Amino acid sequence: MHWHVCFERHLSAIPEHIMIGNLVYTLGRQTVSVAPRITQMRRFLHGTHFRVSASVEEALADGRPIVALESTVITHGMPYPQNLSMAREVEEIIRTNGSVPATVGILTGRIHIGLNDEELQFLAKSKNLVKVSRRDLPYVLSQGLSGGTTVSGTMIVAHKAGIPVFVTGGIGGVHRGGEKTMDVSADLTELGRTPVAVVSAGVKSILDIGRTLEYLETQGVCVAAFGESKEFPSFFSPQSGFQAPCQVQNEEEAARLIASTLALGLGSGMLITVPCPKEEAASGQVIEDAIQQALSKARRCFLFVCRSTGITGKELTPFLLQKVNELTSGKSLQTNISLIQNNARVGSRIAVALSKIQDATRSGHLPRHEKVTACRPVVIGGINVDFIAKARNATILAGGQTNAGKVRRSFGGVGRNLADCLSRLGKTPLFISATGKDEHSESISQYCRHMDMAGVRQLAGHSTATYCAVITGSGELSLGLGDMDIHQQITEQHVSKFQESLCSAPLVCIDGNVPVATIQYVCQIAKENQVAVFYEPTDENKASKPFLSDSWRALTCISPNLRELRTINQSLGYPVPAELPARLEDVVRTALTLTRPLLTHLHCVVVTLGMHGVLLCGRRVEGSISLCCAAHRKNTADELWASHYPAIPISREEIVNVSGAGDSLMAGIMAGLLAGHDTDTCVRMGLLAACFSLRSHEPVSQEISAASVNLEQVKARSWPEVKMWTMN
């Protein structure tokens, strides 16, 4: 393990008293010793009281962003099975947004940093587990007990492991009447002495919020509201009537706040409060009424049966939350889950932004106040759950007859396929899309873990796009049915959140599922920043979207089939043939005729011809057709040429389905382009990727990788002859 990487990343999180030795690490003007810290951490991670999961240990060693998660929300905060599904969903959200989840829990006397699914189930289903705060840790470990760690307990573990960001639902605070009972959560004192950033929805509204803020001030804790408002959230509701002392408007500002706090070595934590999403927030008055009723019941229990019921101390909050949930008919639980998921999303992105700042600090390039964005491709488009019905016979029987065959579920969508294939080829793009918040979206998240899904918008009350394809026994698409309304939520407003990524991208690819207004917005951004834009028409009905205005003139390359190409020409008012030819030579001639007028503005047109391969049309530069390059703009003096690349020979028996072959083709071409290869290599990489996907049940073959589709594999094959035509 590369322990020095882990420690350089989390240096400021290690306690000062263990800095002894000769090896030094310099941060700005401050020089401190590092070697003993490494020894201390090794002892910690491999001690008898701790077990670190492989994923967390690898992330620590590699210096990747990690988000700590508590476990009392699993053991004491929610009923089963909601607690288990919530824990799984939160971990997946953190992965989707670029970080590694590290749920902290105690199982039979050992602190676990990172839990597998079996361990999550144990905590979710078990009864009479201990609620473990700072004071409880020694006893629970010595007795070999199991339990869920509170905010306080989790902060301690996260700090010792070198994890600076911790996500929870809401922290504890000063209880109502706390000025008399002295009932103050240990979470507050922990924030005053443990340098971990806690991302939460404020404090639970069953507490005294005003006195909690006063106590945090006394402890020297920096409290910042996240987002557009300085209002301090009250857990179930975005409003509390109190203002936070500080405000950070986005993840980058929050990361800079954390970095500054750690660099100063103050020894105290930070509280970043994220308001509950407005669309999920329960009415503040409804919750407040329920709280008053629950508090009244708790007081009666305390006065009359306190000794028998034990509703005191750390048992009071779970009791009150349960009563509030009952009084609001489950609305408070629904809101609770929603806000934890939202906190996880924000916290993961903060951890990623903090990681970039720490990387820049170590390399000596301190970031300015602008956002730090990686220069990588962006894909914007649809994501679907596909149900593929393949008939046993080459001919589909119509008239309501049942055709023998097999039905499979897979995950598709043109944009998703492109992003999937690019990710497998080592060119992981930012993928921007939208899904519902349903069982399909959960399956998608699991399947697409190798992709960057940070730009995928999940919307409650909407259905994830589904598509049903009926395919003949020979692999040809016979009929397609789709429920695609969610794609209208890939709005200009959503995509504009990633404007910096768009402006700095070497290439942006957008598919025909995206609304016209969003396509126009992306084209305008591309034009202003000289970014290459590929457009994948998706199908005949959506092909003409960019061509409904002058937006298409900002496109660099499009990849239609012959039917889509005819539709595009028709939308521009050019003459088109009534019937499309079948013979290859006639197909090529028709494609050349339909492509020529588009090249007055487009750099290149890639016409996909199915079993006949691909026709590449564009300007001939130094002997080959130029695919695209933002730095090399078209020159009207260049000659227009077309190159026909035959498909890799494959028998009909080998073809499993054709739904993702065209997307794999284009992803292979783009991956070659991003790698700096010449046009021939790029096209042949695309043909290789398409060949893999034709043999796969999935739209994008899982056999596609940077090792199976690359320059060496292209050179190792013998290829059919490429034929060229002049278009002038």
XYZ file of C-alpha atoms in Angstrom:
728
model
C 0.000 0.000 0.000
C 1.177 3.523 -0.772
C 0.882 4.781 2.789
C 2.702 8.048 2.054
C -0.028 9.012 -0.414
C -2.731 8.424 2.151
C -0.924 10.479 4.781
C 0.001 13.372 2.565
C -3.643 13.652 1.545
C -4.986 13.563 5.089
C -2.037 15.131 6.892
C -3.962 17.871 8.616
C -6.443 15.368 10.016
C -3.806 13.532 12.106
C -3.490 14.585 15.768
C -0.558 16.921 16.545
C 0.751 14.880 19.480
C 2.035 12.039 17.271
C 4.345 14.236 15.150
C 7.783 12.900 16.087
C 10.732 11.830 13.957
C 13.063 12.830 11.174
C 11.054 12.563 7.924
C 9.498 15.957 7.163
C 6.608 17.146 5.048
C 6.334 20.791 4.022
C 2.969 22.498 3.567
C 3.417 26.166 2.737
C 5.766 27.526 5.404
C 4.983 24.851 7.947
C 7.291 21.832 8.198
C 6.121 18.834 10.176
C 7.259 15.272 10.696
C 5.452 12.515 8.813
C 7.119 9.155 9.516
C 5.600 8.587 12.974
C 2.162 9.461 11.595
C 2.493 6.615 9.116
C 3.440 4.230 11.886
C 0.531 5.439 14.006
C -1.963 4.988 11.169
C -0.689 1.500 10.364
C -1.212 0.530 13.985
C -4.677 2.036 13.897
C -5.850 0.390 10.694
C -4.439 -3.008 11.545
C -5.125 -2.998 15.289
C -7.249 -5.635 16.988
C -10.177 -3.241 17.379
C -10.480 -2.248 13.704
C -11.361 -3.745 10.356
C -11.043 -1.628 7.209
C -12.808 -2.793 4.053
C -10.700 -3.394 0.958
C -12.394 -0.571 -0.977
C -11.753 1.989 1.764
C -8.175 0.845 2.337
C -7.423 1.058 -1.383
C -8.995 4.509 -1.596
C -6.918 5.711 1.354
C -3.764 4.344 -0.214
C -4.526 5.850 -3.627
C -5.587 9.206 -2.221
C -9.142 9.023 -3.590
C -12.049 10.940 -1.971
C -13.895 9.067 0.778
C -17.095 9.920 2.659
C -17.708 8.531 6.153
C -21.251 7.486 7.110
C -22.738 6.807 10.531
C -24.757 3.716 11.398
C -27.179 4.779 14.163
C -29.532 5.887 11.405
C -29.570 2.193 10.433
C -29.750 0.722 13.949
C -31.930 3.298 15.700
C -33.142 5.887 13.181
C -35.448 3.929 10.862
C -37.462 0.698 10.857
C -36.518 -2.356 8.797
C -36.484 -2.699 5.772
C -36.426 1.053 5.029
C -33.179 1.386 6.991
C -31.420 -1.204 4.816
C -32.626 0.138 1.476
C -31.719 3.664 2.591
C -28.180 2.580 3.566
C -27.645 0.878 0.210
C -29.018 3.833 -1.738
C -26.880 6.356 0.155
C -23.700 4.357 -0.482
C -24.562 4.115 -4.179
C -25.227 7.863 -4.402
C -21.799 8.526 -2.922
C -20.165 6.206 -5.465
C -22.123 7.757 -8.322
C -20.884 11.204 -7.323
C -17.223 10.248 -7.294
C -16.350 9.150 -3.747
C -15.928 5.900 -1.842
C -18.483 5.282 0.953
C -17.124 4.274 4.370
C -20.037 3.319 6.631
C -18.786 2.975 10.214
C -20.310 0.395 12.517
C -19.340 -1.922 15.389
C -19.740 -5.671 14.996
C -18.865 -7.996 17.884
C -16.354 -5.657 19.452
C -14.603 -4.434 16.294
C -14.956 -1.064 14.602
C -15.647 -1.593 10.911
C -14.723 1.189 8.479
C -16.645 0.274 5.339
C -19.372 -2.379 5.506
C -20.302 -5.054 2.992
C -23.951 -5.876 2.274
C -24.066 -8.766 4.732
C -22.813 -6.474 7.519
C -25.341 -3.787 6.584
C -28.110 -6.387 6.802
C -26.875 -7.475 10.240
C -27.094 -3.925 11.594
C -30.442 -3.293 9.890
C -32.160 -6.458 11.190
C -30.617 -6.953 14.647
C -32.431 -5.915 17.811
C -31.059 -4.329 21.014
C -27.933 -2.934 19.405
C -25.996 -0.263 21.283
C -26.078 3.388 20.285
C -22.350 4.149 20.455
C -21.045 7.636 21.202
C -17.573 8.676 22.448
C -18.276 7.567 26.030
C -19.552 4.146 24.892
C -16.677 3.114 22.610
C -14.340 1.545 25.241
C -17.120 -0.435 26.919
C -18.680 -1.735 23.693
C -15.311 -2.882 22.370
C -14.247 -4.488 25.639
C -17.526 -6.427 25.890
C -17.528 -7.560 22.264
C -20.873 -5.872 21.595
C -22.372 -4.589 18.359
C -23.914 -1.218 17.637
C -24.365 1.814 15.483
C -21.989 4.749 15.799
C -23.500 8.175 16.432
C -22.235 11.398 14.887
C -19.764 11.691 17.753
C -18.538 8.093 17.476
C -18.269 8.247 13.693
C -16.330 11.537 13.772
C -13.699 9.971 16.020
C -13.233 6.982 13.733
C -13.230 9.084 10.554
C -10.611 11.433 11.981
C -8.324 8.599 13.034
C -8.663 6.993 9.593
C -7.854 10.292 7.844
C -11.322 10.815 6.332
C -12.159 14.551 6.522
C -15.764 14.480 5.203
C -18.652 12.798 7.008
C -22.309 12.732 5.895
C -25.267 12.236 8.205
C -28.953 13.148 8.369
C -29.014 15.562 11.292
C -26.773 16.033 14.295
C -27.780 16.003 17.932
C -28.110 19.219 19.893
C -29.426 20.889 23.013
C -32.743 19.296 23.971
C -35.735 21.464 24.685
C -35.520 22.344 28.336
C -31.813 21.597 28.207
C -31.034 24.657 30.318
C -32.613 22.748 33.219
C -31.853 19.123 32.381
C -28.352 19.728 30.931
C -29.313 17.273 28.167
C -26.784 18.272 25.491
C -25.693 15.873 22.741
C -22.083 14.721 22.676
C -22.159 15.539 18.942
C -21.709 19.222 19.813
C -18.641 18.774 21.992
C -17.190 16.372 19.415
C -17.530 19.063 16.744
C -15.544 21.321 19.032
C -12.563 18.967 19.302
C -12.452 16.700 16.244
C -11.421 18.191 12.845
C -13.981 16.524 10.573
C -16.465 18.305 8.283
C -19.994 17.091 9.031
C -22.524 17.482 6.217
C -26.056 17.361 7.624
C -29.549 18.829 7.338
C -28.913 20.924 10.451
C -30.206 19.670 13.780
C -33.376 17.740 14.389
C -36.342 20.041 14.843
C -37.260 18.178 18.041
C -34.324 20.051 19.627
C -33.777 23.636 20.770
C -32.181 25.080 17.640
C -31.325 28.492 19.066
C -29.464 27.100 22.077
C -27.770 24.508 19.846
C -26.307 27.279 17.678
C -25.174 29.155 20.788
C -23.472 26.021 22.113
C -21.703 25.430 18.784
C -20.418 29.000 18.900
C -19.063 28.382 22.403
C -17.293 25.273 21.099
C -15.688 27.299 18.282
C -17.410 25.322 15.522
C -17.686 26.931 12.086
C -21.305 26.528 10.920
C -22.090 27.228 7.254
C -25.379 27.023 5.357
C -25.033 25.360 1.941
C -26.780 26.817 -1.092
C -28.590 29.999 -1.986
C -29.960 30.786 1.491
C -28.253 31.515 4.806
C -31.215 29.988 6.657
C -30.215 27.279 9.119
C -32.304 24.188 8.197
C -34.328 22.338 10.801
C -33.924 18.790 9.533
C -37.439 18.105 8.149
C -37.841 21.639 6.852
C -35.497 24.050 5.009
C -36.518 26.840 7.404
C -35.962 27.196 11.131
C -36.191 30.934 11.741
C -32.464 31.042 12.552
C -29.557 32.196 10.383
C -26.272 30.306 10.030
C -23.143 32.359 10.820
C -21.567 31.510 7.423
C -22.657 30.472 3.930
C -21.116 28.417 1.106
C -22.992 28.430 -2.188
C -21.547 25.293 -3.816
C -19.318 22.263 -3.320
C -16.124 24.107 -4.284
C -16.689 26.844 -1.685
C -17.423 24.195 0.938
C -14.215 22.344 0.027
C -12.156 25.531 0.335
C -13.674 26.139 3.779
C -12.720 22.636 4.905
C -9.215 22.939 3.435
C -8.668 26.259 5.230
C -9.890 24.850 8.541
C -7.630 21.812 8.303
C -4.633 23.899 7.219
C -5.001 26.156 10.282
C -4.874 23.118 12.568
C -7.561 24.501 14.901
C -8.552 21.032 16.031
C -12.270 21.744 15.712
C -14.772 20.415 13.226
C -17.089 22.115 10.755
C -20.840 21.820 10.279
C -22.138 22.289 6.724
C -25.922 22.356 6.713
C -27.803 21.333 3.571
C -31.525 22.156 3.382
C -33.939 19.329 2.671
C -35.032 19.366 -1.002
C -38.055 21.652 -1.313
C -40.081 19.118 -3.276
C -39.705 16.598 -0.426
C -39.861 18.907 2.580
C -42.757 18.335 4.921
C -44.750 21.292 6.149
C -42.845 22.882 9.004
C -46.038 23.535 10.960
C -47.294 19.959 10.560
C -43.983 18.619 11.837
C -43.888 21.169 14.660
C -47.375 20.152 15.822
C -46.322 16.501 15.774
C -43.172 17.339 17.738
C -45.167 19.099 20.443
C -47.457 16.079 20.781
C -44.464 13.705 20.934
C -42.720 15.873 23.531
C -45.875 15.967 25.621
C -46.090 12.179 25.558
C -42.393 11.879 26.417
C -42.881 14.186 29.429
C -45.822 12.090 30.657
C -43.699 8.939 30.339
C -40.893 10.643 32.214
C -43.135 11.796 35.036
C -45.072 8.578 35.562
C -43.181 5.601 34.155
C -39.712 6.942 33.542
C -37.951 4.276 35.521
C -39.721 1.393 33.781
C -39.707 2.740 30.215
C -36.246 4.252 30.254
C -37.224 7.100 27.900
C -34.324 9.306 28.903
C -30.947 10.387 27.566
C -29.929 8.836 24.281
C -33.209 6.864 24.044
C -35.275 10.067 23.886
C -34.456 11.059 20.297
C -35.406 7.693 18.693
C -38.612 7.700 20.757
C -39.547 11.198 19.593
C -38.703 10.477 15.945
C -40.865 7.346 16.006
C -43.796 9.272 17.458
C -43.382 12.101 14.947
C -43.398 9.556 12.119
C -46.610 8.005 13.444
C -48.296 11.398 13.864
C -47.386 12.495 10.322
C -48.504 9.186 8.744
C -45.000 8.385 7.551
C -44.283 11.764 5.932
C -41.405 12.506 8.305
C -39.733 9.162 7.447
C -40.057 9.842 3.715
C -38.551 13.301 4.200
C -35.822 11.836 6.417
C -34.737 9.415 3.678
C -34.836 12.126 1.023
C -32.681 14.547 2.971
C -30.073 11.889 3.800
C -29.819 11.010 0.102
C -29.466 14.691 -0.762
C -26.777 15.147 1.895
C -24.897 12.160 0.469
C -24.977 13.660 -3.013
C -23.672 17.023 -1.783
C -21.143 15.487 0.622
C -19.640 13.239 -2.036
C -19.144 16.173 -4.384
C -17.585 18.211 -1.573
C -15.150 15.338 -0.927
C -14.215 15.253 -4.617
C -13.653 19.025 -4.678
C -11.575 18.827 -1.479
C -9.493 16.030 -2.994
C -8.671 18.247 -5.983
C -7.567 21.077 -3.689
C -5.336 18.705 -1.726
C -3.870 17.310 -4.947
C -3.107 20.825 -6.170
C -1.573 21.746 -2.816
C 0.767 18.751 -2.877
C 1.857 19.468 -6.443
C 2.605 23.084 -5.556
C -0.172 24.539 -7.728
C -2.531 26.205 -5.283
C -5.999 26.644 -6.812
C -7.578 30.044 -7.224
C -11.217 30.614 -6.354
C -12.515 29.263 -9.637
C -13.842 25.720 -9.874
C -11.425 22.902 -10.569
C -12.688 20.823 -13.499
C -11.023 17.927 -15.279
C -10.671 18.295 -19.048
C -12.558 15.250 -20.259
C -15.373 14.405 -22.671
C -19.033 15.007 -21.874
C -21.952 12.858 -23.064
C -25.514 14.194 -22.826
C -28.383 11.874 -23.642
C -30.910 9.232 -22.740
C -30.670 6.347 -20.325
C -33.183 3.501 -20.581
C -34.049 0.161 -19.111
C -34.368 -2.048 -22.185
C -36.468 -5.177 -22.495
C -35.161 -7.107 -25.483
C -37.492 -9.744 -26.932
C -35.694 -11.900 -29.483
C -37.715 -14.301 -31.590
C -36.442 -17.787 -32.259
C -37.205 -17.516 -35.972
C -35.911 -15.064 -38.570
C -39.478 -13.984 -39.394
C -41.855 -12.444 -36.847
C -45.430 -13.788 -37.043
C -47.945 -10.910 -36.929
C -51.678 -10.873 -36.194
C -51.468 -11.329 -32.434
C -49.695 -14.691 -32.585
C -47.192 -15.670 -29.914
C -43.650 -15.963 -31.214
C -41.285 -18.315 -29.444
C -38.215 -16.561 -28.137
C -36.442 -15.110 -25.122
C -36.920 -11.825 -23.251
C -34.000 -10.161 -21.482
C -33.602 -6.982 -19.506
C -30.622 -4.769 -20.211
C -29.612 -1.144 -19.823
C -29.486 1.109 -22.835
C -30.252 4.570 -24.106
C -28.012 6.050 -26.796
C -26.289 8.490 -24.453
C -25.794 5.805 -21.807
C -24.399 3.376 -24.402
C -21.920 5.963 -25.653
C -20.802 6.867 -22.128
C -20.624 3.178 -21.167
C -18.427 2.269 -24.126
C -16.171 5.309 -23.714
C -15.732 4.409 -20.031
C -14.767 0.839 -20.889
C -12.250 2.243 -23.377
C -10.577 4.339 -20.657
C -12.037 7.723 -21.704
C -14.602 8.044 -18.911
C -16.867 10.986 -19.745
C -19.127 13.039 -17.527
C -22.563 11.647 -18.340
C -25.542 14.021 -18.105
C -29.041 12.541 -18.165
C -32.244 12.086 -16.123
C -34.074 9.149 -14.550
C -37.020 8.691 -12.260
C -36.522 7.840 -8.611
C -37.785 4.273 -8.788
C -36.698 0.629 -8.826
C -35.299 1.024 -12.344
C -32.998 3.888 -11.344
C -31.569 1.815 -8.502
C -30.765 -1.005 -10.951
C -29.176 1.469 -13.357
C -26.919 2.844 -10.621
C -25.716 -0.655 -9.787
C -25.040 -1.571 -13.414
C -23.332 1.718 -14.324
C -20.892 1.853 -11.418
C -17.947 2.009 -13.833
C -19.307 5.270 -15.277
C -19.297 8.835 -13.946
C -23.010 9.369 -13.246
C -22.576 12.697 -11.426
C -24.673 14.470 -14.044
C -27.648 12.086 -13.874
C -30.702 13.801 -12.426
C -33.052 11.611 -10.329
C -36.633 12.894 -10.140
C -39.337 11.660 -7.799
C -42.740 11.346 -9.418
C -41.235 10.529 -12.824
C -40.673 7.147 -14.470
C -37.263 6.027 -15.649
C -37.277 5.624 -19.422
C -38.096 2.103 -20.604
C -37.769 0.635 -24.071
C -39.018 -2.642 -25.478
C -37.389 -4.000 -28.639
C -38.649 -6.955 -30.641
C -35.799 -8.533 -32.587
C -35.924 -11.240 -35.216
C -33.972 -14.449 -34.871
C -31.359 -12.986 -37.242
C -30.807 -10.005 -34.936
C -32.694 -7.346 -36.892
C -34.899 -4.846 -35.052
C -38.542 -5.500 -35.941
C -40.387 -3.180 -33.556
C -39.538 -0.753 -30.772
C -41.785 0.773 -28.091
C -40.575 3.378 -25.630
C -41.722 5.385 -22.602
C -39.260 8.263 -22.905
C -40.993 11.256 -21.271
C -38.237 11.583 -18.640
C -35.797 12.678 -21.349
C -37.613 16.017 -21.466
C -36.133 16.627 -18.004
C -32.607 16.829 -19.459
C -33.232 20.538 -19.475
C -31.056 23.499 -20.310
C -31.183 24.470 -16.624
C -29.883 21.067 -15.541
C -27.146 20.900 -18.177
C -26.039 24.478 -17.404
C -24.932 23.274 -13.946
C -22.050 21.596 -15.776
C -21.189 24.550 -18.000
C -17.542 24.603 -16.962
C -17.167 20.946 -17.902
C -18.753 21.698 -21.274
C -16.461 24.658 -21.919
C -13.292 22.709 -21.117
C -14.257 19.382 -22.745
C -12.146 18.100 -25.632
C -15.344 16.686 -27.111
C -19.074 16.778 -26.314
C -21.495 14.160 -27.620
C -25.252 14.711 -27.509
C -28.040 12.374 -28.615
C -31.462 12.961 -30.152
C -33.336 12.176 -26.915
C -32.340 15.588 -25.552
C -34.890 18.449 -25.860
C -34.370 20.957 -28.671
C -33.735 23.869 -26.268
C -30.964 21.919 -24.542
C -29.340 21.021 -27.860
C -29.403 24.688 -28.851
C -27.808 25.655 -25.520
C -25.016 23.091 -25.923
C -24.374 24.194 -29.508
C -24.085 27.818 -28.395
C -21.608 26.906 -25.643
C -19.601 24.829 -28.144
C -19.522 27.661 -30.664
C -18.322 30.194 -28.085
C -15.594 27.892 -26.749
C -14.598 26.075 -29.977
C -15.558 22.681 -28.562
C -16.074 19.751 -30.943
C -19.658 18.445 -30.778
C -20.806 15.047 -32.068
C -24.539 14.518 -32.618
C -26.034 11.032 -32.613
C -29.530 11.304 -34.185
C -30.909 8.312 -32.209
C -33.776 7.547 -34.608
C -35.647 8.881 -37.627
C -38.193 10.810 -35.526
C -35.556 12.714 -33.532
C -32.830 13.143 -36.139
C -33.732 16.666 -37.217
C -33.769 18.347 -33.764
C -30.586 20.469 -34.208
C -31.612 21.269 -37.781
C -34.785 23.098 -36.752
C -32.626 26.213 -36.274
C -29.106 27.352 -37.135
C -27.774 25.365 -34.144
C -26.598 22.555 -36.409
C -23.918 24.809 -37.873
C -22.053 24.553 -34.554
C -21.934 20.737 -34.792
C -18.671 19.108 -35.782
C -19.848 15.634 -36.733
C -23.109 13.698 -36.992
C -23.596 9.936 -37.263
C -26.930 9.133 -38.970
C -28.041 6.033 -40.798
C -29.492 6.494 -44.285
C -33.081 7.010 -43.081
C -32.012 9.590 -40.510
C -29.862 11.319 -43.124
C -32.876 11.593 -45.420
C -34.973 13.095 -42.596
C -32.261 15.685 -41.843
C -32.125 16.767 -45.495
C -35.898 16.958 -45.633
C -36.022 19.247 -42.568
C -33.530 21.590 -44.285
C -35.636 21.723 -47.443
C -33.285 19.723 -49.656
C -34.699 17.207 -52.177
C -34.769 13.619 -50.937
C -35.537 10.271 -52.618
C -38.946 8.741 -51.970
C -37.447 5.254 -51.646
C -34.086 4.219 -50.289
C -31.957 1.744 -52.297
C -30.864 -1.677 -51.131
C -27.738 -2.392 -53.229
C -24.501 -1.184 -51.640
C -23.375 0.883 -54.624
C -26.750 2.643 -54.786
C -26.719 3.154 -51.024
C -23.317 4.857 -51.223
C -24.393 7.131 -54.089
C -27.537 8.172 -52.208
C -25.550 8.801 -49.032
C -23.065 10.986 -50.928
C -25.898 13.036 -52.433
C -27.580 13.555 -49.067
C -24.328 14.317 -47.240
C -22.839 16.891 -49.625
C -25.037 19.907 -48.640
C -24.440 19.268 -44.929
C -20.667 19.591 -45.307
C -20.996 23.307 -45.995
C -21.004 23.630 -42.192
C -20.334 20.199 -40.678
C -16.783 18.936 -40.446
C -17.633 15.285 -40.981
C -20.622 12.974 -41.485
C -20.347 9.330 -40.435
C -23.091 7.391 -42.222
C -23.714 4.047 -40.526
C -24.641 1.347 -43.015
C -25.314 -1.618 -40.730
C -23.959 -4.838 -42.205
C -22.258 -2.810 -44.961
C -20.016 -0.935 -42.528
C -19.594 2.815 -42.401
C -19.251 5.667 -44.915
C -17.029 8.506 -43.747
C -17.681 11.821 -45.538
C -15.673 15.003 -45.083
C -12.610 16.989 -46.047
C -9.487 15.223 -47.157
C -6.481 16.496 -45.212
C -3.020 15.036 -45.829
C -4.382 11.959 -47.572
C -7.240 11.012 -45.239
C -10.595 12.423 -44.219
C -10.386 14.607 -41.113
C -12.829 13.387 -38.464
C -12.854 16.539 -36.384
C -10.698 18.643 -34.182
C -11.649 21.875 -32.489
C -8.197 23.205 -33.309
C -8.515 22.351 -37.026
C -11.557 24.061 -38.455
C -12.835 23.270 -41.893
C -11.381 25.003 -44.936
C -13.684 25.465 -47.928
C -10.702 24.892 -50.214
C -10.281 21.329 -48.934
C -11.600 18.571 -51.209
C -14.703 16.650 -50.154
C -14.183 12.900 -50.123
C -15.927 9.797 -48.857
C -14.359 6.572 -47.590
C -16.278 3.315 -47.290
C -15.060 1.004 -44.510
C -16.624 -2.483 -44.757
C -17.813 -4.048 -41.515
C -15.806 -6.815 -39.883
C -17.208 -10.076 -41.296
C -19.550 -11.764 -38.827
C -22.037 -14.564 -39.481
C -25.740 -14.133 -38.834
C -25.538 -16.912 -36.258
C -23.046 -14.854 -34.229
C -25.258 -11.751 -34.107
C -27.098 -11.562 -30.782
C -28.538 -8.060 -31.130
C -27.850 -4.848 -33.014
C -29.271 -2.280 -30.558
C -25.923 -0.943 -29.329
C -23.634 -1.662 -32.270
C -23.920 1.809 -33.801
C -23.321 3.469 -30.426
C -20.272 1.267 -29.832
C -19.005 2.189 -33.298
C -19.184 5.912 -32.539
C -17.721 5.508 -29.032
C -14.779 3.592 -30.511
C -14.229 6.343 -33.089
C -14.369 9.050 -30.403
C -12.023 7.110 -28.106
C -9.499 6.871 -30.936
C -9.887 10.566 -31.640
C -9.340 11.434 -27.967
C -6.221 9.240 -27.976
C -4.824 11.207 -30.914
C -4.952 8.391 -33.486
C -5.298 8.912 -37.233
C -8.675 8.605 -38.969
C -8.194 5.018 -40.199
C -7.306 3.810 -36.705
C -10.252 5.648 -35.153
C -12.784 4.134 -37.569
C -11.355 0.647 -37.173
C -11.433 0.933 -33.392
C -15.131 1.768 -33.812
C -15.689 -1.248 -36.041
C -13.941 -3.489 -33.492
C -16.142 -2.183 -30.673
C -19.281 -2.644 -32.811
C -18.279 -6.231 -33.584
C -17.995 -7.021 -29.857
C -21.433 -5.547 -29.162
C -23.121 -7.422 -32.014
C -22.163 -10.656 -30.231
C -23.394 -9.431 -26.834
C -26.768 -9.653 -25.103
C -26.030 -6.205 -23.668
C -26.146 -3.153 -25.971
C -22.488 -2.508 -25.108
C -20.373 -5.611 -24.729
C -18.609 -6.069 -21.411
C -15.667 -7.484 -23.386
C -14.905 -3.994 -24.710
C -11.902 -2.521 -22.931
C -8.791 -0.470 -23.555
C -6.969 -3.788 -23.983
C -9.381 -5.333 -26.511
C -9.937 -2.213 -28.625
C -6.767 -0.214 -29.246
C -4.083 0.647 -31.797
C -2.295 -2.685 -31.343
C -5.474 -4.686 -31.932
C -6.179 -2.644 -35.074
C -2.681 -3.324 -36.422
C -2.942 -7.028 -35.593
C -5.969 -7.574 -37.873
C -6.208 -7.810 -41.634
C -8.835 -5.351 -42.904
C -10.991 -5.287 -46.042
C -10.023 -2.688 -48.627
C -11.269 0.857 -48.091
C -12.804 2.468 -51.176
C -12.778 6.245 -51.691
C -14.931 8.614 -53.770
C -14.525 12.290 -54.473
C -17.613 14.383 -53.650
C -16.603 17.535 -55.544
